[in-house]
Coordinates of C-alpha atoms in Angstrom, one line a residue:
M1 CA 80.2 124.5 73.9
L2 CA 80.2 126.5 77.1
R3 CA 77.0 124.8 78.0
G4 CA 78.6 121.4 77.7
F5 CA 81.4 122.3 80.1
K6 CA 78.8 123.7 82.5
A7 CA 77.0 120.4 82.3
L8 CA 80.3 118.6 83.0
D9 CA 80.8 120.8 86.1
R10 CA 77.4 119.8 87.3
V11 CA 78.3 116.2 87.0
L12 CA 81.7 116.6 88.7
R13 CA 80.1 118.5 91.6
G14 CA 77.3 116.0 92.0
D15 CA 74.5 118.5 91.2
A16 CA 73.2 116.2 88.3
T17 CA 73.1 113.1 90.4
R18 CA 71.4 114.1 93.7
L19 CA 68.3 112.3 94.7
P20 CA 65.8 114.9 93.8
A21 CA 67.3 115.1 90.3
L22 CA 67.0 111.3 89.9
Q23 CA 63.3 110.9 90.9
Q24 CA 62.3 110.5 87.3
G25 CA 64.6 107.6 86.8
T26 CA 67.0 109.3 84.5
I27 CA 69.8 111.9 84.4
D28 CA 69.0 115.3 83.1
I29 CA 72.2 116.1 81.2
P30 CA 72.8 117.1 77.6
A31 CA 74.4 113.8 76.4
G32 CA 75.2 115.2 73.0
L33 CA 77.2 118.1 74.3
L34 CA 78.9 115.9 76.8
V35 CA 80.1 113.6 74.0
V36 CA 81.7 116.6 72.4
V37 CA 83.3 117.6 75.7
L38 CA 84.5 114.0 76.1
I39 CA 86.2 114.1 72.7
I40 CA 87.9 117.5 73.5
L41 CA 89.2 116.3 76.8
G42 CA 90.3 113.0 75.3
M43 CA 92.2 114.9 72.6
A44 CA 93.9 117.0 75.3
A45 CA 94.9 113.9 77.2
G46 CA 96.1 112.2 74.1
A47 CA 98.3 115.2 73.2
C48 CA 99.9 115.0 76.6
T49 CA 100.5 111.3 76.1
G50 CA 102.1 111.7 72.7
V51 CA 104.4 114.6 73.5
F52 CA 107.0 112.1 74.6
A53 CA 107.5 111.0 71.0
V54 CA 108.3 114.6 70.0
I55 CA 110.6 115.4 72.9
T56 CA 112.8 112.2 72.4
R57 CA 113.2 113.0 68.7
Y58 CA 113.6 116.8 69.0
H59 CA 117.4 116.9 68.4
T60 CA 117.4 114.2 65.7
D61 CA 117.1 114.4 61.9
P62 CA 114.0 116.1 60.3
D63 CA 112.5 112.8 59.2
N64 CA 112.7 111.3 62.7
L65 CA 111.3 114.5 64.2
R66 CA 108.4 114.3 61.7
M67 CA 107.6 110.8 63.0
G68 CA 107.4 112.2 66.5
W69 CA 104.8 114.8 65.4
E70 CA 102.9 112.1 63.5
Q71 CA 102.8 110.1 66.8
L72 CA 101.5 113.1 68.7
A73 CA 98.7 113.6 66.2
A74 CA 97.8 109.9 66.2
S75 CA 97.7 109.9 70.0
T76 CA 95.5 112.9 70.1
V77 CA 92.9 111.0 68.0
K78 CA 93.3 107.6 69.5
V79 CA 92.6 108.5 73.2
P80 CA 89.0 109.7 72.6
L81 CA 88.5 106.8 70.1
L82 CA 89.6 104.4 72.7
F83 CA 86.9 105.4 75.2
C84 CA 84.2 105.8 72.6
L85 CA 84.8 102.3 71.3
T86 CA 85.0 100.9 74.8
L87 CA 81.7 102.6 75.6
L88 CA 80.1 101.1 72.4
V89 CA 81.3 97.6 73.3
T90 CA 80.3 97.6 77.0
F91 CA 77.1 99.5 76.9
P92 CA 74.7 96.6 75.9
S93 CA 76.1 94.4 78.8
L94 CA 75.6 97.1 81.4
Y95 CA 72.0 97.8 80.3
V96 CA 71.1 94.1 80.3
F97 CA 72.7 93.5 83.7
N98 CA 71.0 96.5 85.2
A99 CA 67.6 95.5 83.8
L100 CA 68.0 92.1 85.3
V101 CA 68.1 93.5 88.9
G102 CA 64.8 95.4 88.3
S103 CA 66.1 98.9 87.4
R104 CA 63.6 101.1 85.5
L105 CA 66.3 103.1 83.9
S106 CA 65.6 103.3 80.2
M107 CA 68.2 102.6 77.5
T108 CA 68.5 106.3 76.8
G109 CA 69.0 107.0 80.6
M110 CA 71.6 104.3 80.8
L111 CA 73.4 105.8 77.8
R112 CA 73.4 109.2 79.5
L113 CA 74.8 107.7 82.7
L114 CA 77.6 106.0 80.8
V115 CA 78.4 109.2 78.9
A116 CA 78.6 111.1 82.2
A117 CA 80.9 108.4 83.7
M118 CA 83.1 108.6 80.6
C119 CA 83.3 112.4 81.0
V120 CA 84.4 112.0 84.6
I121 CA 87.2 109.6 83.4
M122 CA 88.2 112.1 80.7
A123 CA 88.2 115.0 83.0
V124 CA 90.5 113.2 85.5
L125 CA 92.7 112.0 82.7
A126 CA 93.0 115.5 81.2
S127 CA 93.8 116.9 84.6
L128 CA 96.6 114.4 84.9
G129 CA 97.8 115.2 81.4
P130 CA 100.2 118.0 82.5
I131 CA 101.9 115.6 84.9
V132 CA 102.4 113.0 82.2
A133 CA 103.8 115.8 79.9
F134 CA 106.1 117.0 82.6
F135 CA 107.7 113.5 83.0
A136 CA 107.9 113.3 79.2
L137 CA 110.1 116.4 79.3
S138 CA 112.2 115.1 82.2
T139 CA 112.9 111.4 81.3
T140 CA 114.0 109.4 78.3
S141 CA 112.8 106.0 79.7
Y142 CA 110.2 104.6 77.4
P143 CA 109.2 101.8 79.9
F144 CA 108.7 104.3 82.7
M145 CA 106.4 106.4 80.5
K146 CA 104.4 103.4 79.6
L147 CA 103.9 102.5 83.2
L148 CA 103.2 106.1 84.2
T149 CA 100.5 106.3 81.5
V150 CA 98.9 103.0 82.7
V151 CA 98.8 104.4 86.3
A152 CA 97.2 107.6 85.1
Y153 CA 94.5 105.8 83.1
A154 CA 93.9 103.4 86.1
I155 CA 93.3 106.3 88.4
A156 CA 91.0 108.0 86.0
G157 CA 89.1 104.8 85.4
S158 CA 88.7 104.0 89.1
L159 CA 87.2 107.4 89.8
G160 CA 84.9 107.3 86.8
L161 CA 83.6 103.8 87.8
S162 CA 83.2 104.9 91.4
F163 CA 81.0 107.7 90.1
L164 CA 79.0 105.1 88.1
L165 CA 78.5 102.9 91.2
Q166 CA 77.3 105.8 93.4
T167 CA 74.9 107.0 90.7
L168 CA 73.4 103.6 90.2
H169 CA 73.0 103.4 94.0
R170 CA 71.3 106.8 94.1
L171 CA 69.0 105.7 91.2
S172 CA 67.9 102.7 93.2
L173 CA 67.2 104.9 96.2
A174 CA 65.3 107.4 94.1
Q175 CA 63.0 104.7 92.8
E176 CA 62.0 103.6 96.2
A177 CA 58.6 104.6 97.6
E178 CA 59.9 105.8 100.9
P179 CA 60.6 109.5 101.5
M180 CA 64.1 110.6 100.6
A181 CA 65.2 111.6 104.0
T182 CA 68.8 110.8 103.2
E183 CA 69.6 114.3 101.8
T184 CA 67.0 116.4 103.6
P185 CA 66.5 115.1 107.2
P186 CA 63.6 116.8 109.0
P187 CA 64.6 119.6 111.4
Q188 CA 65.0 118.6 115.0
A189 CA 62.1 119.5 117.2
V190 CA 62.3 121.9 120.1
S191 CA 62.7 120.2 123.4
E192 CA 59.6 120.1 125.6
G193 CA 61.1 122.2 128.3
A194 CA 62.2 124.9 125.9
E195 CA 58.7 124.8 124.3
E196 CA 56.9 125.3 127.6
A197 CA 59.3 128.0 128.6
V198 CA 58.8 129.9 125.4
E199 CA 55.0 129.5 125.7
G200 CA 55.0 130.7 129.4
G201 CA 57.3 133.6 128.6
D202 CA 60.0 132.3 130.9
V203 CA 63.2 131.8 129.0
T204 CA 65.5 131.9 132.0
G205 CA 68.2 129.2 131.8
V206 CA 66.8 127.9 128.5
P207 CA 69.2 128.3 125.6
P208 CA 67.7 129.9 122.5
Y209 CA 66.6 127.5 119.9
V210 CA 68.9 127.5 116.9
P211 CA 67.6 125.7 113.8
P212 CA 70.0 123.1 112.5
R213 CA 72.0 123.9 109.4
P214 CA 70.8 122.4 106.2
P215 CA 72.9 119.3 105.3
R216 CA 75.7 119.7 102.8
P217 CA 74.8 118.3 99.4
P218 CA 76.8 115.1 98.7
G219 CA 79.5 115.1 96.1
A220 CA 79.5 113.0 93.0
L221 CA 81.6 110.2 94.6
E222 CA 80.3 110.5 98.1
R223 CA 78.5 107.6 99.6
M224 CA 75.0 108.1 100.9
A225 CA 75.0 108.2 104.7
H226 CA 73.5 105.2 106.5
R227 CA 72.4 103.7 103.2
P228 CA 74.7 100.9 102.1
V229 CA 74.8 100.1 98.4
D230 CA 72.2 97.6 97.3
P231 CA 73.9 94.1 97.1
R232 CA 72.3 93.5 93.7
V233 CA 73.6 96.8 92.3
R234 CA 77.1 96.1 93.8
T235 CA 77.2 92.5 92.3
I236 CA 76.1 93.7 88.9
F237 CA 78.6 96.6 89.0
Q238 CA 81.5 94.3 90.0
I239 CA 80.8 92.0 87.2
W240 CA 80.6 94.9 84.7
V241 CA 83.7 96.5 86.0
I242 CA 85.7 93.4 85.1
V243 CA 84.1 93.4 81.7
F244 CA 84.8 97.1 81.2
G245 CA 88.4 96.8 82.5
L246 CA 89.2 93.8 80.2
V247 CA 87.7 95.5 77.1
G248 CA 89.3 98.8 77.8
A249 CA 92.7 97.3 78.4
Q250 CA 92.7 95.1 75.3
M251 CA 91.2 98.0 73.2
S252 CA 94.2 100.1 74.2
W253 CA 96.4 97.3 73.1
V254 CA 94.7 97.0 69.7
L255 CA 95.0 100.8 69.1
R256 CA 98.6 101.1 70.3
P257 CA 101.0 102.8 70.2
F258 CA 99.9 105.8 72.2
I259 CA 103.4 107.0 73.4
G260 CA 105.6 105.8 70.6
D261 CA 108.9 103.9 71.1
P262 CA 111.7 106.3 70.1
S263 CA 113.8 103.4 68.8
K264 CA 111.1 102.3 66.3
P265 CA 109.7 104.1 63.3
F266 CA 106.3 105.6 63.5
T267 CA 103.4 103.3 62.7
L268 CA 99.7 104.0 63.1
F269 CA 98.9 100.6 64.5
R270 CA 101.2 97.8 65.7
E271 CA 100.9 94.2 64.6
R272 CA 98.4 92.0 66.5
E273 CA 100.5 90.1 69.0
S274 CA 100.4 89.2 72.7
H275 CA 98.0 91.2 75.0
F276 CA 97.9 94.2 77.2
F277 CA 98.9 92.5 80.5
E278 CA 102.0 90.9 78.9
G279 CA 103.0 94.2 77.5
V280 CA 102.8 95.8 81.0
W281 CA 104.8 93.0 82.5
H282 CA 107.5 93.4 79.9
A283 CA 107.6 97.1 80.6
I284 CA 108.1 96.4 84.3
Q285 CA 110.9 94.0 83.6
K286 CA 112.7 96.5 81.3
L287 CA 112.3 99.3 83.9
F288 CA 113.8 97.3 86.7

């Protein structure tokens, strides 16, 4: 398990997605261990999301409090289930889209990349979990908690998808035939005057040559300097982001509730009605 969290740390710091590591056209990460880490982080984020149901029922009768704990347990399971099902539904489309633009990334490599992106999302979401739990302790507004949770998931999703875009861009660079001077530019040559002075033994007035510092390794979300994203990669990514966002949003609507309305009894799944965006709009109207 510790190895899985070390692999996640390599992904977050960008060590697993630097150009030299992508020369083989794949990502060298233990996908199986990262799936376990994804589930653990998702359970932690789900517990922080479901704590509102317990807090709002804490001073009520035992049966009502029991429903709060049931909602907390359900949310702990539903959050990792949400992202795993979204990954399962959207993986074929991303692989086909990426293959159409000439990427040599194999199906296994694409699956590893998506698992890594999901782990970034889960890591950000779990890090925001204490903030969500704090507001659950300090407010009784159910619409506010719904909107706060949507904002937290949107932030985590945007960072995870940004990681995916930058990694796809680096993969396209790694597959090019030209030398990868983006990360390791050649050291600057000594000026002619300094070179002649050093050879002649006269170093008067010539500053000593100081070799340049090695470039700082880019982070996981950092853009490659002087190398814009391939338009083909950007177009495919933009299309897939829309697909991923729609599937993820509606999947969360199908698996609701995640927070639990304190005025309603606990139920594992709500009835099929309306859609995600209408639910968010109703929450905004109730809040204001």
